[in-house]
Short mmCIF file of C-alpha atoms and ligand atoms in Angstrom, two decimals:
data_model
loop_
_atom_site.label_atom_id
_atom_site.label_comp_id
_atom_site.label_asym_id
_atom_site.label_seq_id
_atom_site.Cartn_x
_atom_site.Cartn_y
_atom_site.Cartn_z
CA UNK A 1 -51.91 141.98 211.73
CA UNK A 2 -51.02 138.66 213.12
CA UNK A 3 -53.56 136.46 210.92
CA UNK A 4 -53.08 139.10 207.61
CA UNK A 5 -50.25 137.13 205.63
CA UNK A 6 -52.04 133.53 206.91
CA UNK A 7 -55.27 135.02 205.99
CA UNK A 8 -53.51 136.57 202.40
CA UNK A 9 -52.00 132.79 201.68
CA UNK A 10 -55.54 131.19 202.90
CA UNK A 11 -57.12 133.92 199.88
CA UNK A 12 -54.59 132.76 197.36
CA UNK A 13 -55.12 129.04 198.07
CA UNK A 14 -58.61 129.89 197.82
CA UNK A 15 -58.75 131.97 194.65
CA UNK A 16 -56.26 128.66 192.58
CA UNK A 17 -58.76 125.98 193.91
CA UNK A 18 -61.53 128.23 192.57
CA UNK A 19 -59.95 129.30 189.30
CA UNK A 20 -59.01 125.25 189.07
CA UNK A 21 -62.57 124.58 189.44
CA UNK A 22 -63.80 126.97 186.64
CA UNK A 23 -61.24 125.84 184.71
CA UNK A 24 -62.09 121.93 185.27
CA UNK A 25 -65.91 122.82 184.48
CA UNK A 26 -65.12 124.46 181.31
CA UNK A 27 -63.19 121.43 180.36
CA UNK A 28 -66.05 119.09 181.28
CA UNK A 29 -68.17 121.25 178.66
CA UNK A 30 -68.70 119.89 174.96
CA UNK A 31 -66.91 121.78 172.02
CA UNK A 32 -68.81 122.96 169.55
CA UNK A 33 -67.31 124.83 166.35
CA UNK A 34 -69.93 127.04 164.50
CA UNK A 35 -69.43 127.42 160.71
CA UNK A 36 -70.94 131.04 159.63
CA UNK A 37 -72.02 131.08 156.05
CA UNK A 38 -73.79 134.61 156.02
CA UNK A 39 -77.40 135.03 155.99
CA UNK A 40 -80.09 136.96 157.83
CA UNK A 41 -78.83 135.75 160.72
CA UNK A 42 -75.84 137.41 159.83
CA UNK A 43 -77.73 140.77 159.04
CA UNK A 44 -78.03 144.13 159.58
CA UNK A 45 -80.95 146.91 159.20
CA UNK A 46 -80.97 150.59 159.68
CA UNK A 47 -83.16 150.47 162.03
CA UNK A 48 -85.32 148.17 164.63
CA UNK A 49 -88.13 149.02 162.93
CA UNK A 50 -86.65 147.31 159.52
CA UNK A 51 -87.57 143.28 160.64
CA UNK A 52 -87.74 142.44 156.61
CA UNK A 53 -85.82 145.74 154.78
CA UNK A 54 -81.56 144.62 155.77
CA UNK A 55 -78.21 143.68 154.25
CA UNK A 56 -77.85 139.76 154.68
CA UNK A 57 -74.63 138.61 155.63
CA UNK A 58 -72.61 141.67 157.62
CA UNK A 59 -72.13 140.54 161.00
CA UNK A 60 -68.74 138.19 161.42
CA UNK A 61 -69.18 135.01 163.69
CA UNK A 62 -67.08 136.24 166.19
CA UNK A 63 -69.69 139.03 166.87
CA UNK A 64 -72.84 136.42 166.77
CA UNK A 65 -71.15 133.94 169.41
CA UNK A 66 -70.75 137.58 171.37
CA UNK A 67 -74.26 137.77 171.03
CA UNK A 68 -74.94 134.72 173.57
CA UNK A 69 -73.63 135.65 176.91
CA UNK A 70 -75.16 132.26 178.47
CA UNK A 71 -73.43 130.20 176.17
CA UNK A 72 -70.39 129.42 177.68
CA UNK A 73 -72.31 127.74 180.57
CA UNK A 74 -73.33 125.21 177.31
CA UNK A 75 -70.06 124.59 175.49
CA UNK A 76 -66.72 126.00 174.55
CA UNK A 77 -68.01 127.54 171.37
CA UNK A 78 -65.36 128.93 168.47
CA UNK A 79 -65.86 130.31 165.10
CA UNK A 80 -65.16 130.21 161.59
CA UNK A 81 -66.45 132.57 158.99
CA UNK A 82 -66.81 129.81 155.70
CA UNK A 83 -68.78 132.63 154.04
CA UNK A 84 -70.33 135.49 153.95
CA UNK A 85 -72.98 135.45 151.24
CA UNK A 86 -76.73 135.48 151.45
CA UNK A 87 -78.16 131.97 150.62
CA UNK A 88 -80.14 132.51 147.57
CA UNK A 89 -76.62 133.05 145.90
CA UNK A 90 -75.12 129.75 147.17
CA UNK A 91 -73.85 127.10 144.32
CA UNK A 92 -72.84 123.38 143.82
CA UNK A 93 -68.95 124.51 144.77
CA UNK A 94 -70.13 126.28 148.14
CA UNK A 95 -71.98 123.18 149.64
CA UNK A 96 -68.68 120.88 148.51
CA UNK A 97 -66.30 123.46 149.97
CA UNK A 98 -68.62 123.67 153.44
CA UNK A 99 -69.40 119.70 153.79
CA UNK A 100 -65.72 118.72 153.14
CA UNK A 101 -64.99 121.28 156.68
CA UNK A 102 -67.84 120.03 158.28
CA UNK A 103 -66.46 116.19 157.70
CA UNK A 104 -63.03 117.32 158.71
CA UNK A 105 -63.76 118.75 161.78
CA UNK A 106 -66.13 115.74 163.04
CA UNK A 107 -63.12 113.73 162.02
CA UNK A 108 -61.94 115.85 165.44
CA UNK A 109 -61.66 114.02 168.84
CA UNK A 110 -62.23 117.63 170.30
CA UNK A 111 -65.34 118.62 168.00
CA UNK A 112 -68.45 117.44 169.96
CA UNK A 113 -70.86 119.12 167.80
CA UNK A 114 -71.20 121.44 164.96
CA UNK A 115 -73.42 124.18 163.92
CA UNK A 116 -74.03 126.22 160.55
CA UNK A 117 -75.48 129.44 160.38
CA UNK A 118 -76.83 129.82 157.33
CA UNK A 119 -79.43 132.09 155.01
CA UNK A 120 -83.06 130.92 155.15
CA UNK A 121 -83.18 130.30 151.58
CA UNK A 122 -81.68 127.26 150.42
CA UNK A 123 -80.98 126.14 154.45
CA UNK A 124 -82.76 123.22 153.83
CA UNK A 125 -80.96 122.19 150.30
CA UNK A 126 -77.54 122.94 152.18
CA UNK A 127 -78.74 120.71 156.15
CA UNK A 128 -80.38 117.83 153.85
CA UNK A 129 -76.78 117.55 151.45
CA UNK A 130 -74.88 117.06 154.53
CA UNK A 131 -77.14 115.10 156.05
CA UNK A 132 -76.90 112.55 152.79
CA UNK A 133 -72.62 113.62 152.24
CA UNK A 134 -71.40 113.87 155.74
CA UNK A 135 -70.30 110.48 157.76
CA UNK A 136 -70.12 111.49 161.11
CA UNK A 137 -72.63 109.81 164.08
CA UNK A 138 -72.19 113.92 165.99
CA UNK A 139 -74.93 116.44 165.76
CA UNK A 140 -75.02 118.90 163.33
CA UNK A 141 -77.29 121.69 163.29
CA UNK A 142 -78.20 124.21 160.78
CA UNK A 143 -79.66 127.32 161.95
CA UNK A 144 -80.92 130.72 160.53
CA UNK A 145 -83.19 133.59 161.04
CA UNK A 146 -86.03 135.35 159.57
CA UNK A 147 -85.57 138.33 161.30
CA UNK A 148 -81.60 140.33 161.37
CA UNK A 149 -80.14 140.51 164.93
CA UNK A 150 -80.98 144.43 164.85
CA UNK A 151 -84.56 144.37 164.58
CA UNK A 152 -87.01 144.08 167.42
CA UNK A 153 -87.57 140.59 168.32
CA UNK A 154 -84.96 139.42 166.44
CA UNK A 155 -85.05 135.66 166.17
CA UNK A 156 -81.75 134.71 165.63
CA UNK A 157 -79.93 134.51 168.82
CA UNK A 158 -82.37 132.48 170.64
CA UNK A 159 -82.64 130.05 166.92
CA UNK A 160 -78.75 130.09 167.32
CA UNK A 161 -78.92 129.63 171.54
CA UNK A 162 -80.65 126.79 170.43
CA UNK A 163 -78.64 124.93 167.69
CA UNK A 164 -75.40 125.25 170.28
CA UNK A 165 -77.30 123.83 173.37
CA UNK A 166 -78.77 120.48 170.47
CA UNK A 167 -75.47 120.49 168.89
CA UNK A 168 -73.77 119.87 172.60
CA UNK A 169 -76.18 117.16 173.26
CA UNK A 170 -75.38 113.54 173.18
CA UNK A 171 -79.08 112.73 172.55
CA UNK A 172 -78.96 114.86 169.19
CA UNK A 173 -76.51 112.66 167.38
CA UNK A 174 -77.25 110.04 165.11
CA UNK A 175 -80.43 111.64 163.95
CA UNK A 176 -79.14 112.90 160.61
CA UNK A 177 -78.55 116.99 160.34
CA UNK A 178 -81.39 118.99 162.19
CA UNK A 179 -82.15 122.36 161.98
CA UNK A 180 -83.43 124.07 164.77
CA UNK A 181 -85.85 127.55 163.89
CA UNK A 182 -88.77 128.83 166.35
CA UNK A 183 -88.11 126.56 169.20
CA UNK A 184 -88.26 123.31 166.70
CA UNK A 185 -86.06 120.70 165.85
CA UNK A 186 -86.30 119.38 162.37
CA UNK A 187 -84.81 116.63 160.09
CA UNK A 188 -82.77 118.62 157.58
CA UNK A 189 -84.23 116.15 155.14
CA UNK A 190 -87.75 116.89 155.64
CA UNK A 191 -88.00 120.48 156.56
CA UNK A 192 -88.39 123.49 154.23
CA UNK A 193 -89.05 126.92 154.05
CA UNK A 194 -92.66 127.37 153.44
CA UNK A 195 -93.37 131.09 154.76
CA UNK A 196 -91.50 133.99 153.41
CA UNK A 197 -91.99 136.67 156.02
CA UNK A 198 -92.63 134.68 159.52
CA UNK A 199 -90.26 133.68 162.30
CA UNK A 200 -92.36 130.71 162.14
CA UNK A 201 -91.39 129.63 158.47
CA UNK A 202 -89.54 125.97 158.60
CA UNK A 203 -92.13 123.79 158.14
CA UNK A 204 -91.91 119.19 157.36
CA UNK A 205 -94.96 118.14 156.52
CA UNK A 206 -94.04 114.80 158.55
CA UNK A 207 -93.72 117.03 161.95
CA UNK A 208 -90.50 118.05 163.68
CA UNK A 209 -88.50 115.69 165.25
CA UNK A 210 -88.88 117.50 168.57
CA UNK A 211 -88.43 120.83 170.48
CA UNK A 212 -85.92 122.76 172.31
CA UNK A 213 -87.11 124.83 175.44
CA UNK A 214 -84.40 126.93 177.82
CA UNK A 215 -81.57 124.69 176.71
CA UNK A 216 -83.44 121.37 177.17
CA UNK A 217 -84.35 119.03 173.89
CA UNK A 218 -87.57 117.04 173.70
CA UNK A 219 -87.86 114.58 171.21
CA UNK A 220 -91.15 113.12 170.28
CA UNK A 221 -89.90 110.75 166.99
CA UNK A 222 -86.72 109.72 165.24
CA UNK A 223 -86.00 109.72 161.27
CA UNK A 224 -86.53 106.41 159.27
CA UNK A 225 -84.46 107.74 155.96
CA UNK A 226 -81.03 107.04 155.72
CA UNK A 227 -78.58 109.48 155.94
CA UNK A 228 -75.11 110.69 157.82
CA UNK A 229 -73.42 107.37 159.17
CA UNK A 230 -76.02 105.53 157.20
CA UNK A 231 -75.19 106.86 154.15
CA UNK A 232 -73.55 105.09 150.72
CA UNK A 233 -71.82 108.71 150.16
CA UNK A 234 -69.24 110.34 151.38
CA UNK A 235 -67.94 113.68 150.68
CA UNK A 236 -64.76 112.82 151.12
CA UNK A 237 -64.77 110.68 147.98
CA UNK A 238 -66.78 113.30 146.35
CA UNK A 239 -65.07 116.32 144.24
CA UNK A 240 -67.91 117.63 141.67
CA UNK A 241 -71.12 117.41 141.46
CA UNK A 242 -73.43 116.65 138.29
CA UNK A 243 -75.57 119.37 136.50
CA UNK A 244 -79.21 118.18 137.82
CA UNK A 245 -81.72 121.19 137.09
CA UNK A 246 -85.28 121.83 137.90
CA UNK A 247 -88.40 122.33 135.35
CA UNK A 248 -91.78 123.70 136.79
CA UNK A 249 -95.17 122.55 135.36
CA UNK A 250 -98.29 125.13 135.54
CA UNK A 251 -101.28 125.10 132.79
CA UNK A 252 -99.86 125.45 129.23
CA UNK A 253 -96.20 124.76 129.71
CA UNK A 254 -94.17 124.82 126.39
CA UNK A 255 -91.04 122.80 126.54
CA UNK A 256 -88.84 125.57 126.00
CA UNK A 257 -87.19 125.50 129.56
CA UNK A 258 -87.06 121.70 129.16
CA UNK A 259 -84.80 121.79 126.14
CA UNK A 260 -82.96 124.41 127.16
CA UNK A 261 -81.87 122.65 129.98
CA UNK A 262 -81.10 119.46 127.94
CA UNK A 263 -78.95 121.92 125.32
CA UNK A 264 -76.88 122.59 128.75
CA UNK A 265 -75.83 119.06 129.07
CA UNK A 266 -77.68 118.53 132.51
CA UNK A 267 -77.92 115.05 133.16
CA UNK A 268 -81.07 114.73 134.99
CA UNK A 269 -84.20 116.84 135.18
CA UNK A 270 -86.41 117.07 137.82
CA UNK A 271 -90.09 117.88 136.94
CA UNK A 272 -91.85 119.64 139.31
CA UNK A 273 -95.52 118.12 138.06
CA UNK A 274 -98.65 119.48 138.80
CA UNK A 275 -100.71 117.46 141.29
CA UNK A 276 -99.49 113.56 142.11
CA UNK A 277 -96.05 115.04 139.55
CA UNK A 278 -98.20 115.17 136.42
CA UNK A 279 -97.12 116.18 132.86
CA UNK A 280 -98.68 117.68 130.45
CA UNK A 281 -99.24 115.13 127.27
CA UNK A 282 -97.13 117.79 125.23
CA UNK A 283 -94.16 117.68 127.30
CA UNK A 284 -94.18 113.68 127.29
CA UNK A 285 -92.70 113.17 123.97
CA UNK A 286 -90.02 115.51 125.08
CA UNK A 287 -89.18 114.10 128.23
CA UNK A 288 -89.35 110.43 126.52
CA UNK A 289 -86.95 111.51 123.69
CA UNK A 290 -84.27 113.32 126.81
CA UNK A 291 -84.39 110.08 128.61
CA UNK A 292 -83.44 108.06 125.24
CA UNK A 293 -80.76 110.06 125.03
CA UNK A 294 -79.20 108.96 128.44
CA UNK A 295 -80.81 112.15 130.81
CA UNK A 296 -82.61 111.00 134.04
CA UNK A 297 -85.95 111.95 134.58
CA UNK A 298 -87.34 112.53 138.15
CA UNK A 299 -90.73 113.17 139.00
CA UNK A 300 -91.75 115.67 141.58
CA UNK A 301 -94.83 117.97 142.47
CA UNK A 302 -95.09 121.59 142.74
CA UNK A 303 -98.03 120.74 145.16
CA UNK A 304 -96.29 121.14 148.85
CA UNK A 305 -97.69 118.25 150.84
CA UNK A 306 -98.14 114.42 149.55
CA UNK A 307 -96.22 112.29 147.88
CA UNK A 308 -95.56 111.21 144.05
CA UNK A 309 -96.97 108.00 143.57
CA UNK A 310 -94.92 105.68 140.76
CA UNK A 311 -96.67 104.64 137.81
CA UNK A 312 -99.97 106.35 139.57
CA UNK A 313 -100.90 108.89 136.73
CA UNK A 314 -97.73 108.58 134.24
CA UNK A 315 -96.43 105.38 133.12
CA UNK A 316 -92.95 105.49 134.99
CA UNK A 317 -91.78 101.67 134.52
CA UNK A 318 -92.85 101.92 130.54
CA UNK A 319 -90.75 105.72 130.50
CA UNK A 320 -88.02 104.53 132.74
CA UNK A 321 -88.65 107.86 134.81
CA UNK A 322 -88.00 108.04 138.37
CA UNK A 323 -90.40 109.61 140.90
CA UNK A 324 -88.95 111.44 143.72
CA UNK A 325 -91.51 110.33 146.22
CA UNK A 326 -92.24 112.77 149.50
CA UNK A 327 -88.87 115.16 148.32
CA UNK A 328 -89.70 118.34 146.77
CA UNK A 329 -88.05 119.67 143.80
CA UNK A 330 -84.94 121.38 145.18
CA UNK A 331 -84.68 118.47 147.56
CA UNK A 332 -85.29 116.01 144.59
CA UNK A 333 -82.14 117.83 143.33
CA UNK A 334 -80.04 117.79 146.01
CA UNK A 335 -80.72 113.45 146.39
CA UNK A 336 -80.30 112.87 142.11
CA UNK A 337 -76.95 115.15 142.28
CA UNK A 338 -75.55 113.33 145.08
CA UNK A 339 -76.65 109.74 143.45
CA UNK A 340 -75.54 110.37 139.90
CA UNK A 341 -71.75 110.66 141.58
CA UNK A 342 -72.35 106.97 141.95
CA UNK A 343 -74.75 105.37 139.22
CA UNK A 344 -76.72 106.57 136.12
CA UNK A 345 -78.40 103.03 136.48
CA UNK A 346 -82.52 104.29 137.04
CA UNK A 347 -83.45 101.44 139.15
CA UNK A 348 -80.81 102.56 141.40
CA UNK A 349 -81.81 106.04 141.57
CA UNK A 350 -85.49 105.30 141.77
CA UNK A 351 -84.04 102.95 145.28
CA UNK A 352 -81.65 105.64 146.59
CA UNK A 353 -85.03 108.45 146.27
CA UNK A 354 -86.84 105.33 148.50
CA UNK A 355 -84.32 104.99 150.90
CA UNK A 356 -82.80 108.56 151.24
N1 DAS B 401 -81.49 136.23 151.54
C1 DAS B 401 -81.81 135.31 152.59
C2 DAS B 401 -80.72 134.21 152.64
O1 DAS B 401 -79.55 134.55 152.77
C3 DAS B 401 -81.85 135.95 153.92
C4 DAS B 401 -82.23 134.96 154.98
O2 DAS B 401 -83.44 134.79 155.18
O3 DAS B 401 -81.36 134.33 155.59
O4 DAS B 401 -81.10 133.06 152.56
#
């Protein structure tokens, strides 16, 4: 009985210093805010058997940050639900309304890192905007899933695990926005979806900038394009975004979608060529008579892989088109929206698709 109320004060002493420490570790940990924008990731199916038959966009992010018990051994992770739409649906006012939050919150001394869930979709239109909008030297990861968390072998938690443990790494900023899918880390500007209906389905023909294994990154090369802190734009000087649209080229294309894009008042078209970007000698006239009247033209290739060589098999310096060089169509788009907030000039656009 003697040593009970020393032994009782030893316990409490014990129990603050320990409760201090957990509480001192936590604090050492890196924030990271995750921004859910719906998605698979964000799905639901009736059943575990249903890996591809699900409702996109159902689960709230307070119940997929649930969904990592190890995480808070990685960061002090919060939530905000920006969305909660399935990708395919996203438009021109969704990626201003997410980048200007995204730049806001890196503006924060107590954001370390931030991280997007996000459909599969248009993922890599959405990572390679912010990567070319966003001025901020912290990571930023965009992150999806192929598969909804309630199917068997469900992707998304580890994809997510992932983009937490890159985004609270030092070593992950300054690289432009990643996206990290099926243990890979990519460069949001070079990475697209090229498989509908694999976990393995994020693809840059240039490689991924590394890997992430149990928590721990490997990089094996860096980007050369410039983006993030790099960057001549800046979404916080940015409030609309031009009308650039998209035409596709195939054996015996009329020009019917071409002019009824130029009725719309778009101000560029990119063409998404056969081959090195080719067009058809019908659709030249029209394209040549679009650019007279003040619409930029960029050339890009339906073909996946390669680049669009200038003046290779269409004139570009005689047209005054502009070739989008390794970017594919919908990332062609994403570049000539973001440049036309700044110039119209094509000498400058046909530098900003070299540099960007
Ligand atoms: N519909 C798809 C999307 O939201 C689902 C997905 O793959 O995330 O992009």
């Amino acid at each position: 009985m003697f040593f009970a109320p020393r032994f009782r004060a030893f316990a409490a002493v014990a129990a603050l210093a320990a409760a201090s420490a957990i509480a001192q570790a936590q604090q050492a940990l890196p924030n990271v805010v995750i921004l859910a924008t719906g998605g698979t990731i964000a799905g639901a199916g009736a059943s575990a058997a249903n890996s591809a038959t699900y409702a996109a966009a159902k689960v709230p992010v307070d119940k997929l940050i649930a969904g990592l018990p190890e995480i808070s051994k990685v960061a002090n992770v919060r939530g905000e639900q920006v969305f909660q739409i399935a990708s395919e649906s996203f438009t021109n006012d969704n990626l201003l309304v997410l980048a200007k939050r995204v730049s806001a919150l890196a503006k924060q001394a107590d954001v370390d890192g931030i991280v997007i869930t996000h459909g599969t979709d248009t993922l890599e239109e959405t990572a390679y905007f912010l990567s070319l909008v966003v001025r901020t030297a912290k990571p930023i990861i965009v992150v999806g899933s192929m598969r909804p968390g309630t199917a068997l072998s469900a992707d998304g938690a580890l994809n997510l695990f992932d983009a937490v443990n890159v985004a609270a790494s030092k070593d992950a900023g300054g690289k432009g926005v990643l996206v990290t899918m099926n243990d890979e880390i990519q460069s949001g500007r070079d990475v697209s979806k090229v498989v509908n209906i694999k976990t393995e389905a994020f693809k840059s023909q240039w490689g991924p900038l590394g890997m992430i294994v149990e928590g721990r990154n490997y990089w094996f090369r860096a980007p050369v394009k410039r983006h993030t802190m790099q960057s001549e734009f800046n979404i916080d000087e940015i409030t609309a975004l031009p009308a650039v649209d998209i035409a596709y080229g195939y054996g015996s294309v009329p020009a019917t979608a071409i002019d009824a894009f130029a009725k719309s008042g778009v101000k560029a078209l990119v063409y998404a060529g056969t081959g090195n970007g080719s067009v058809a000698d019908r659709i030249v006239p029209t394209l040549q008579k679009l650019r007279a009247d003040g619409m930029q033209i960029i050339r890009s290739s339906r073909v996946s892989d390669g680049f669009v060589i200038r003046n290779a098999e269409q004139p570009d310096d005689k047209y005054d088109w502009v070739v989008a060089h390794d970017l594919k169509p919908q990332k062609a788009r994403i570049l000539a929206m973001v440049a036309l907030t700044k110039t119209n000039d094509s000498k400058q656009l046909q530098r900003i698709f070299w540099e960007y």
